[in-house]
CSV table of C-alpha atoms in Angstrom, one decimal:
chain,number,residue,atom,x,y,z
A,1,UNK,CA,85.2,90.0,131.1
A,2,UNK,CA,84.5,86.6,129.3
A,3,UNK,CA,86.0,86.0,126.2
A,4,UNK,CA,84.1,86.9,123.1
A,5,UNK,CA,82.6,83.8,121.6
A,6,UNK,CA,83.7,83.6,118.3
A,7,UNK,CA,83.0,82.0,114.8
A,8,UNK,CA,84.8,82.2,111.5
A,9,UNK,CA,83.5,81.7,108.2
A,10,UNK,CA,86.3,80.3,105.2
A,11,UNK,CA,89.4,79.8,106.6
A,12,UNK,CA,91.9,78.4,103.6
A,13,UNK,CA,93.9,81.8,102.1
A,14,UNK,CA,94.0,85.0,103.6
A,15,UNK,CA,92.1,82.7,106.8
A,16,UNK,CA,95.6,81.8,108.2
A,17,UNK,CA,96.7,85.7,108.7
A,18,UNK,CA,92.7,86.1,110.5
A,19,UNK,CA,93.3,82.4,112.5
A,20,UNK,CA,96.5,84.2,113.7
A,21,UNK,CA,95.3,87.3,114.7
A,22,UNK,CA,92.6,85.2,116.4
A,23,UNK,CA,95.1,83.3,118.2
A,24,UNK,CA,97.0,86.1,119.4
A,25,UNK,CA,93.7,87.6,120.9
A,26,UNK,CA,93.0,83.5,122.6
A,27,UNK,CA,95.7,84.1,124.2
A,28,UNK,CA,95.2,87.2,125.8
A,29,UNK,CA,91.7,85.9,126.9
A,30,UNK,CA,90.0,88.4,125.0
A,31,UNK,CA,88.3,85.8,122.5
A,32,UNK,CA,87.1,81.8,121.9
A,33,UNK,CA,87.0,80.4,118.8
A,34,UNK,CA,84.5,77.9,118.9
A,35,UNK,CA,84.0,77.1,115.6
A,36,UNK,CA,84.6,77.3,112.1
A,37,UNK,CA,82.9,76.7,108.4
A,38,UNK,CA,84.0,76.0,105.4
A,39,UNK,CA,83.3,73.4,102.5
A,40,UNK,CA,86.6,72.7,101.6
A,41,UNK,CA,87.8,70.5,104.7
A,42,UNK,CA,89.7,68.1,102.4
A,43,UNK,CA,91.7,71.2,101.2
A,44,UNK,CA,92.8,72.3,104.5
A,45,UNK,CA,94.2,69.1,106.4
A,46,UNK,CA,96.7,71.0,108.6
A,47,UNK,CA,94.5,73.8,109.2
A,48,UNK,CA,91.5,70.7,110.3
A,49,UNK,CA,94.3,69.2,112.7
A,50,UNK,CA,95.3,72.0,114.1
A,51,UNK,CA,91.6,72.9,115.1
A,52,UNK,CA,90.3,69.7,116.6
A,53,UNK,CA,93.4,70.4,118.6
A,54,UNK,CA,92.2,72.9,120.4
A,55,UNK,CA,88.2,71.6,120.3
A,56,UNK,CA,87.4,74.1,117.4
A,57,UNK,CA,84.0,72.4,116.0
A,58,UNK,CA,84.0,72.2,111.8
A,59,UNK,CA,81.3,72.9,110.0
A,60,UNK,CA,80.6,72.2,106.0
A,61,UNK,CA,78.1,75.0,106.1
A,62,UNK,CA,78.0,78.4,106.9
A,63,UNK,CA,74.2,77.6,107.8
A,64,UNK,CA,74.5,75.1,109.7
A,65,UNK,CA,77.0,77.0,112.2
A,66,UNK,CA,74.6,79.7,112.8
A,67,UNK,CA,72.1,77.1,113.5
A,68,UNK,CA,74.0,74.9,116.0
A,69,UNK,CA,76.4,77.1,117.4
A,70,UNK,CA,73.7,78.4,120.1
A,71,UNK,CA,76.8,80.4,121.9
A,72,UNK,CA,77.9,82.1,118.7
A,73,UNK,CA,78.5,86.0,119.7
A,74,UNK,CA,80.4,86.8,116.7
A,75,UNK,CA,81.5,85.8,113.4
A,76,UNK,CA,84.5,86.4,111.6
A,77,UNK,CA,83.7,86.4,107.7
A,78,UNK,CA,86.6,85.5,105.4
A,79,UNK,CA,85.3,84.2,102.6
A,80,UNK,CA,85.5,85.2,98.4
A,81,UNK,CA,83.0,88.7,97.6
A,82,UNK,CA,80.2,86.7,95.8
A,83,UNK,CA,79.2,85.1,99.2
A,84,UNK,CA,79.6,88.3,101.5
A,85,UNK,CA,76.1,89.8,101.1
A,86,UNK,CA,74.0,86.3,102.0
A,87,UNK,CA,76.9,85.5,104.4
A,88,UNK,CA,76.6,88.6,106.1
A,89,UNK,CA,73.0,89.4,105.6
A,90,UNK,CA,72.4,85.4,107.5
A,91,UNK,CA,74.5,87.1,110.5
A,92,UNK,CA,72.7,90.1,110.6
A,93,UNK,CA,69.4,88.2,111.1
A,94,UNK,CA,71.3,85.6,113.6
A,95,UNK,CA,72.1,88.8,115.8
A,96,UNK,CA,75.7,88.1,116.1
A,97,UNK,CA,78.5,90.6,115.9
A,98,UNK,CA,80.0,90.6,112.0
A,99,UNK,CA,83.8,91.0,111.3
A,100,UNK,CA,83.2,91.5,107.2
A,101,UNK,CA,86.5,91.6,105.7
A,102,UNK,CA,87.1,93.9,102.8
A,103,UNK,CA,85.5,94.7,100.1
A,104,UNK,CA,82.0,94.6,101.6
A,105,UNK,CA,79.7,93.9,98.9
A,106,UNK,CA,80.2,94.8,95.2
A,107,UNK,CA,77.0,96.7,94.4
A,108,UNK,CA,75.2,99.6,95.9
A,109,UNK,CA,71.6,98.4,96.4
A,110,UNK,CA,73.5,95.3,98.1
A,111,UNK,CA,74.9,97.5,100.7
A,112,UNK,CA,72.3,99.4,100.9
A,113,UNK,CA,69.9,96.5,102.0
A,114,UNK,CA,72.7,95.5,104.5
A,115,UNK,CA,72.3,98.8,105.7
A,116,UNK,CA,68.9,98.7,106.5
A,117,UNK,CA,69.3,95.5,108.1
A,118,UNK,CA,72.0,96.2,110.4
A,119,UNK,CA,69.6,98.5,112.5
A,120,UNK,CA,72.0,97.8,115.8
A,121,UNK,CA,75.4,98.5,113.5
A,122,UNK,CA,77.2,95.6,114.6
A,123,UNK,CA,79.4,94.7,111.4
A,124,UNK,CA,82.6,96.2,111.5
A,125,UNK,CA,83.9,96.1,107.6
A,126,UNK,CA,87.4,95.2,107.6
A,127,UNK,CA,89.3,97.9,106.1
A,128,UNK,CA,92.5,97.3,107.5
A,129,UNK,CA,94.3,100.6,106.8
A,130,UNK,CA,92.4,102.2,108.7
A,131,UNK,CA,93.4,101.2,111.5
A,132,UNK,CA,97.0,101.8,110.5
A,133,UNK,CA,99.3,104.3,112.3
A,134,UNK,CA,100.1,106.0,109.2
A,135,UNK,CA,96.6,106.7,108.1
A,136,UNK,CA,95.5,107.3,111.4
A,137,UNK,CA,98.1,110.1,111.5
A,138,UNK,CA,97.2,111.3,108.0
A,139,UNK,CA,93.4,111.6,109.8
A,140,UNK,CA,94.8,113.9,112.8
A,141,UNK,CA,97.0,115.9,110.2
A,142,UNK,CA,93.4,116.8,108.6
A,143,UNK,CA,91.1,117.4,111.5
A,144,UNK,CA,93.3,119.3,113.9
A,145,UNK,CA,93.8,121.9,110.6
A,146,UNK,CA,97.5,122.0,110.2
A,147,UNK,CA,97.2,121.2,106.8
A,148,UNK,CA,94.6,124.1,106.5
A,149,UNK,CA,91.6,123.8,104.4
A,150,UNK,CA,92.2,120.4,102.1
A,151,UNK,CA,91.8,121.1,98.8
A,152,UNK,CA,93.0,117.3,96.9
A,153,UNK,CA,93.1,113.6,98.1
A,154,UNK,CA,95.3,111.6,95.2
A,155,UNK,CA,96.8,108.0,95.1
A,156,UNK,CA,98.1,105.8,92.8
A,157,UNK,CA,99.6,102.4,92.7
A,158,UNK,CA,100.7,99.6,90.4
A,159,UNK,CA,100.7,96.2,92.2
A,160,UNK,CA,102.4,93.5,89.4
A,161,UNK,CA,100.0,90.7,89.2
A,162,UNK,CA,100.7,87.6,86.7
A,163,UNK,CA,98.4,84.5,85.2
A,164,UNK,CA,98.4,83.1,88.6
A,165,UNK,CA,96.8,85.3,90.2
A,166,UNK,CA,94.2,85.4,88.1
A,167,UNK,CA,93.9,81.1,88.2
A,168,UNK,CA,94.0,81.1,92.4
A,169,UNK,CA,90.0,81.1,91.8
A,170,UNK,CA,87.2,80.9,89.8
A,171,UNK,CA,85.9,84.7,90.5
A,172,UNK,CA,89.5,86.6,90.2
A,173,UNK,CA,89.4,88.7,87.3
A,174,UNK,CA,85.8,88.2,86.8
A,175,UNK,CA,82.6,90.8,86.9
A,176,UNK,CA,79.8,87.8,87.8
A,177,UNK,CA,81.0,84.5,89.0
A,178,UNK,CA,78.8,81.7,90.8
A,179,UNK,CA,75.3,83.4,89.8
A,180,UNK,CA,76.7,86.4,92.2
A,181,UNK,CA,78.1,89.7,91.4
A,182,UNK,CA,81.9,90.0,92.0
A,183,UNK,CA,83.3,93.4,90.2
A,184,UNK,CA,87.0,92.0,90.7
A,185,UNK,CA,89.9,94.1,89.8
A,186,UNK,CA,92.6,96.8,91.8
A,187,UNK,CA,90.5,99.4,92.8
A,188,UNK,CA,87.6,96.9,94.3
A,189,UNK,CA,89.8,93.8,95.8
A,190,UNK,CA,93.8,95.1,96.5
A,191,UNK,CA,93.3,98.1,96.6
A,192,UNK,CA,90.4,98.6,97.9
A,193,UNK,CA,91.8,100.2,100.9
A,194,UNK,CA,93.0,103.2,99.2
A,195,UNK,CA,89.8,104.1,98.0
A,196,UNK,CA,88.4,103.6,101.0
A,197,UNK,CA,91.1,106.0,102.7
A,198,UNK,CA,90.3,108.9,100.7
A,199,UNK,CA,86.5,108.5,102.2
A,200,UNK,CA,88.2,108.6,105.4
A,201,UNK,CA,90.1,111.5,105.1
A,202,UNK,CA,87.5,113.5,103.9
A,203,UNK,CA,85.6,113.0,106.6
A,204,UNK,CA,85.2,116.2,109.0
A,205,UNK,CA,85.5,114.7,112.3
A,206,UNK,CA,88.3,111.5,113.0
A,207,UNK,CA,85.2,108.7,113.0
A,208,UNK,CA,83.3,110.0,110.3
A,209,UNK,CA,83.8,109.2,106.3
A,210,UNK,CA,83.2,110.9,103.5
A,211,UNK,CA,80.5,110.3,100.5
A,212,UNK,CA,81.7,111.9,97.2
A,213,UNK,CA,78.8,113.3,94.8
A,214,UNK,CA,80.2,113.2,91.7
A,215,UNK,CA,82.5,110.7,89.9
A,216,UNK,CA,84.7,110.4,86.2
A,217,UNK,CA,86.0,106.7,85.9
A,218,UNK,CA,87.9,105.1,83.0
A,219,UNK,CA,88.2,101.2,83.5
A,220,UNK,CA,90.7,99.3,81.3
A,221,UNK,CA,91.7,95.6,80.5
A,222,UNK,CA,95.2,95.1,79.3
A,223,UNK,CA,94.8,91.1,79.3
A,224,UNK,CA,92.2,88.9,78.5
A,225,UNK,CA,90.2,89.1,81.5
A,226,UNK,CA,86.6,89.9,81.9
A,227,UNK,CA,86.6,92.3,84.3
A,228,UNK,CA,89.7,95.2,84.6
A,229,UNK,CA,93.0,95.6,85.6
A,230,UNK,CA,93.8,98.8,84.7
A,231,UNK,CA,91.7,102.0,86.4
A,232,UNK,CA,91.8,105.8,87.0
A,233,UNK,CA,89.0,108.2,88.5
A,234,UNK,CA,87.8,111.3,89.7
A,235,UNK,CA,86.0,112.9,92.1
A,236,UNK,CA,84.3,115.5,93.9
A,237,UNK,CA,82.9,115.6,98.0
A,238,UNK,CA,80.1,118.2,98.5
A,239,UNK,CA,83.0,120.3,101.1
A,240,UNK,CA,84.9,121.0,97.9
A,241,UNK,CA,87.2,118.7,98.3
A,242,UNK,CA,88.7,116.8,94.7
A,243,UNK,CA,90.2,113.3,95.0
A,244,UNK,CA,91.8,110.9,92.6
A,245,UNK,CA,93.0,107.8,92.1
A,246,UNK,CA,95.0,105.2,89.6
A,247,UNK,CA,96.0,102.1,89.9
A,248,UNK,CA,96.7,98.9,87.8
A,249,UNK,CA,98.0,95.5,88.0
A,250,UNK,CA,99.2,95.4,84.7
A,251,UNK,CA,103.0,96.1,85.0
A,252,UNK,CA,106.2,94.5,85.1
A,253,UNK,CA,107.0,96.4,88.2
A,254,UNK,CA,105.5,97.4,91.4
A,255,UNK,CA,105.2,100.7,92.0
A,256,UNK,CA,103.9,101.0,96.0
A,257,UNK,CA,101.4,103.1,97.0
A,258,UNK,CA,101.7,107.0,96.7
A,259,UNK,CA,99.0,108.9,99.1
A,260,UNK,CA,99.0,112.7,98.6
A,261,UNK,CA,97.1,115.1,100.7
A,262,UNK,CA,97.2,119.0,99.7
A,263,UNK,CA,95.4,121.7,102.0
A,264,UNK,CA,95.8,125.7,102.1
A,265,UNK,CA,98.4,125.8,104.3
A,266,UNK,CA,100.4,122.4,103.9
A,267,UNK,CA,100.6,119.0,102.4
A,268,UNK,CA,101.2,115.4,103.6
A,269,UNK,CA,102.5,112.1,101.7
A,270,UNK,CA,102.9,108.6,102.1
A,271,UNK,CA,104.8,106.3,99.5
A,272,UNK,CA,106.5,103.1,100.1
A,273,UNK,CA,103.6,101.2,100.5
A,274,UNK,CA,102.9,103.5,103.3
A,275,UNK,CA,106.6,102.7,105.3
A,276,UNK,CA,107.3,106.6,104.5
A,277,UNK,CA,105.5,109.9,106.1
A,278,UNK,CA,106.5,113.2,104.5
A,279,UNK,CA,104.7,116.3,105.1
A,280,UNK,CA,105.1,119.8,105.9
A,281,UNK,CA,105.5,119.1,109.5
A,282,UNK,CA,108.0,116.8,109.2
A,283,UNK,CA,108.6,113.6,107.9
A,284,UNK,CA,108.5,109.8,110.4
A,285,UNK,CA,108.7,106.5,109.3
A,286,UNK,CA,106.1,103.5,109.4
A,287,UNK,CA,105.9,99.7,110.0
A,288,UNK,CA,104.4,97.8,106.8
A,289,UNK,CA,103.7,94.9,108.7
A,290,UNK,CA,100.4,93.1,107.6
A,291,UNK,CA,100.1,91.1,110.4
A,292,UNK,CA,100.3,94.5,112.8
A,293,UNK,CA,97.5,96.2,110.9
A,294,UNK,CA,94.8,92.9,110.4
A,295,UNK,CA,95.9,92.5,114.7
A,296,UNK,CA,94.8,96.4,114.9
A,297,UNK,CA,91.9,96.0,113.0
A,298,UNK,CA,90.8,93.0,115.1
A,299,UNK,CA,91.2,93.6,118.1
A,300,UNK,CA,89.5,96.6,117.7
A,301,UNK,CA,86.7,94.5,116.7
A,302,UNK,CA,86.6,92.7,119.9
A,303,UNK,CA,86.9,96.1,121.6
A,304,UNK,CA,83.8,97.2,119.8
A,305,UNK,CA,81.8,93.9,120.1
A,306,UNK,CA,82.6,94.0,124.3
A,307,UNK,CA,81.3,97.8,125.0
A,308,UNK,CA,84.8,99.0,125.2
A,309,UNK,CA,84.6,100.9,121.9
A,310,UNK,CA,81.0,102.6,120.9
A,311,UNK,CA,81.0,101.6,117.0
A,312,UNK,CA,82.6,100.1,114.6
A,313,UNK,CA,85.7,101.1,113.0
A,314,UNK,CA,83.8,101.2,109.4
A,315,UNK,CA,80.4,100.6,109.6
A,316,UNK,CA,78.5,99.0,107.0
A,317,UNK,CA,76.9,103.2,105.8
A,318,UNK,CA,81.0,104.3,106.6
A,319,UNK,CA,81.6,102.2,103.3
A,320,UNK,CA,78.9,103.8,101.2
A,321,UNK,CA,81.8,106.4,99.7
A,322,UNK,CA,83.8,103.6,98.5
A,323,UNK,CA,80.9,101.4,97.0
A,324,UNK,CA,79.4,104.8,95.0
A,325,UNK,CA,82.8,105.6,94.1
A,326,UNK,CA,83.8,102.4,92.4
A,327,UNK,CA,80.2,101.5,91.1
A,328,UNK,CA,80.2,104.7,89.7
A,329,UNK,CA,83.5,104.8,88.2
A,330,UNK,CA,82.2,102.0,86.1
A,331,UNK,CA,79.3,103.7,84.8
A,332,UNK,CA,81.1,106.7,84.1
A,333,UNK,CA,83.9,104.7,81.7
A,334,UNK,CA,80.5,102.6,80.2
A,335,UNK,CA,81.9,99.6,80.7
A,336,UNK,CA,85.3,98.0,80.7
A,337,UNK,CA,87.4,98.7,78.0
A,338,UNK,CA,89.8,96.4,76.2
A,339,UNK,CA,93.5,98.1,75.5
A,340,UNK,CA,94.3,97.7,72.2
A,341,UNK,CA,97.2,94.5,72.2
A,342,UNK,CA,99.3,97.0,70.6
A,343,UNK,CA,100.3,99.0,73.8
A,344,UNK,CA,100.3,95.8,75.9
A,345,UNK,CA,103.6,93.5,75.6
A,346,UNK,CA,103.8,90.4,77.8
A,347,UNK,CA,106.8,88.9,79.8
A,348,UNK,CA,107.5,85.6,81.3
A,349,UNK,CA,106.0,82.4,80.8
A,350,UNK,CA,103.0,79.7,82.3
A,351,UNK,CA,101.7,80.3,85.3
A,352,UNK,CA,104.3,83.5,85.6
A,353,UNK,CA,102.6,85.4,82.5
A,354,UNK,CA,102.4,89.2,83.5
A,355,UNK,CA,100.6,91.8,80.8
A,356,UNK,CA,102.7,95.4,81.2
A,357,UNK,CA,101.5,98.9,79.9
A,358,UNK,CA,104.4,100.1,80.1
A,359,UNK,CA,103.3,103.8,80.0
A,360,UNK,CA,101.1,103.4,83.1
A,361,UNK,CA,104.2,104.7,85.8
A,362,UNK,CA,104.4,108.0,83.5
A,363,UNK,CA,100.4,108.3,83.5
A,364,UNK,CA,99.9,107.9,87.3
A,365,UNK,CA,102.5,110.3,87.7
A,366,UNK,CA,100.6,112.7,86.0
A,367,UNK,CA,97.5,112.0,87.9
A,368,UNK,CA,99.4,112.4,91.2
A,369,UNK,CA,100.8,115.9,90.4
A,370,UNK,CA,98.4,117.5,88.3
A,371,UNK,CA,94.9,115.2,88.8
A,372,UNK,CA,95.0,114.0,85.0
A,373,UNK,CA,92.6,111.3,84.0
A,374,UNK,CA,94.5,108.7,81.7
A,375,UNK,CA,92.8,110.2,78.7
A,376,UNK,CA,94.0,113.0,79.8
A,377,UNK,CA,97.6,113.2,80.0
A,378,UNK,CA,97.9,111.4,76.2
A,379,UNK,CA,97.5,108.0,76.8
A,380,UNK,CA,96.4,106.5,73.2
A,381,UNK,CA,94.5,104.2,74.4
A,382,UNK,CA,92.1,105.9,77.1
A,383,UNK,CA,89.0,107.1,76.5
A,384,UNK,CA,87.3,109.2,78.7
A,385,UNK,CA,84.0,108.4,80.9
A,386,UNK,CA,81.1,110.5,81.6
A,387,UNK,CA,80.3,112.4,84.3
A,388,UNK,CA,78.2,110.7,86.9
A,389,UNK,CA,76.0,112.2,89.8
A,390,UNK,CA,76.7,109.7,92.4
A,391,UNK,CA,73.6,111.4,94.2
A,392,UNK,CA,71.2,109.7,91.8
A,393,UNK,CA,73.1,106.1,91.8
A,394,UNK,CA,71.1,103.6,93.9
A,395,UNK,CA,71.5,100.6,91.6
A,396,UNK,CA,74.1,99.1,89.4
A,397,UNK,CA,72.8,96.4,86.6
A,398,UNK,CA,76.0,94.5,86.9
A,399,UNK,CA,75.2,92.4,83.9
A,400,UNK,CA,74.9,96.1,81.6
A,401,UNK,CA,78.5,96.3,81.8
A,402,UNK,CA,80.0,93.0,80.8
């Protein structure tokens, strides 16, 4: 078969690890990169040599790429979350395959009217863990029933993140940025994924995912950011099934992600930033290698956009469960809440400053074992959210809740 045709969209940042796996797949013959787009040329000298190298046409515009490039098959979007609904909505309407990488849009009506555009279901939404080994053998665990009927879905994280990673750009750590939504925080940039999982592991068969219908979110800021940094929610799948999850950048120390499945007749765990597999049917180790899972997730893109897979890995309605989750959660806490300075103590200096609530290891501990919001297990400075039927959620008013 020819190689797929390829464009990319932003390429400084997380770009390089995508130009790799790219690369990887050139030289298999399974893809051409043909050309690129993104405004900041003068930024990315190296990246700009290394290009023209191998006759890689740059473009200044996403618009003008899609115009000219009259070979384009696909197009790999890596750019920040404010420009992924035009972006992707421009490639829809260009009829090219979409590599979206995650988070796919901030807002439910966004992804809704992605949805509706998509009618052929070519954008694959780039939730990398899901096409990691370890998840994928949570997924069998589940639907072959040796865990029995699932009953939970829980996981927590802390991931340290200090003032420079809140300065890399102009939309980290903000709710609206550029005129566009953005929602930034754990639960709907890093950690996306984990959200995401839980979806997929509620899912019945091993391709479908999971939509939740009801939702209790408590959204906190520990430093002065406008959007959060600090979360825990709640919820409910109409098979029964409970999930939660907690996670929060505001720490001294990371604490790596803690997966928990429990059925009827067994249990399953990952920790270790997902290195570690423990269940009752034994226990196996796993690669963390980033590079491996984004070279999983696109090659099976290419798979997908050649006929040798049917669909997508995560279609653009696959990520509905994560979108109403998180959207939701924030309606549910009524906003984000600032932690009162108080319970907050600060460490290091410049562009090293890191905000720690030091009682957040104890209170996701708490909402692993027992499913404890934070207001819940005695935090003094939670407050608990409402109760939201996600059923009834078709819009978020961003703006409401800044």
């Amino acid at each position: 078969m020819k190689p797929l045709r390829v464009g990319m969209i932003g390429v400084g940042g997380v770009g390089a690890m995508h130009l790799r796996c790219l690369g990887d797949l050139e030289s298999e013959g399974r893809v051409q990169l043909i050309a690129v787009a993104d405004p900041t040329v003068e930024k990315l000298p190296a990246e700009k040599a290394h290009l023209d190298s191998q006759g890689v046409r740059w473009h200044l515009d996403y618009r003008s790429m899609l115009e000219k490039e009259s070979e384009l098959e696909a197009v790999v979007i890596i750019t920040p979350v404010p420009f992924h609904f035009e972006m992707t909505k421009a490639c829809i309407e260009r009829g090219v395959f979409v590599y979206l990488e995650k988070p796919p849009v901030p807002l439910i009506q966004q992804l809704d009217e992605l949805i509706a555009l998509d009618g052929q279901e070519r954008v694959h939404v780039a939730f990398q863990w899901i096409s990691s080994e370890p998840i994928q053998h949570m997924k069998e665990l589940v639907i072959s029933g040796r865990l029995g009927r699932i009953r939970s879905i829980r996981v927590t994280a802390s991931w340290a993140r200090a003032a420079d990673y809140y300065s890399r750009a102009a939309w980290a750590g903000k709710m609206i940025a550029c005129g566009q939504p953005v929602f930034d925080g754990p639960a709907t940039n890093a950690l996306a994924h984990m959200i995401h999982n839980i979806m997929f592991l509620a899912g019945k068969t091993h391709e479908t995912f999971a939509e939740p219908t009801m939702i209790e979110g408590e959204l906190y800021r520990a430093r002065p950011i406008e959007s959060y940094d600090v979360v825990c929610l709640r919820g409910e799948f109409s098979s029964g099934i409970t999930f939660a999850a907690g996670f929060a950048h505001a720490c001294e120390e990371s604490v790596g992600i803690q997966l928990e499945i429990k059925g009827e007749a067994g249990w399953a765990t990952l920790s270790r930033d997902g290195a570690h597999f423990e269940s009752s049917a034994g226990e196996r180790e796993f690669s963390t290698d980033y590079h491996a899972s984004f070279g999983r997730s696109t090659s099976d893109f290419v798979d997908f956009a050649t006929g040798r897979r049917d669909r997508a890995v995560t279609r653009l309605r696959d990520a509905r469960g994560y979108v109403l989750a998180t959207n939701g959660a924030l309606v549910s806490s009524g906003g984000v809440r600032g932690i009162d300075p108080m319970y907050v103590r600060t460490f290091n200096e410049g562009p090293k400053l890191g905000y720690a609530l030091d009682s957040i290891a104890e209170r996701n501990e708490s909402l692993l074992r027992d499913g404890a919001l934070y207001s819940e297990s005695g935090a003094p400075w939670a407050r608990r959210g409402a109760v939201v039927d996600l059923q009834k959620l078709t819009f978020l008013d961003l703006e409401a809740y800044r």
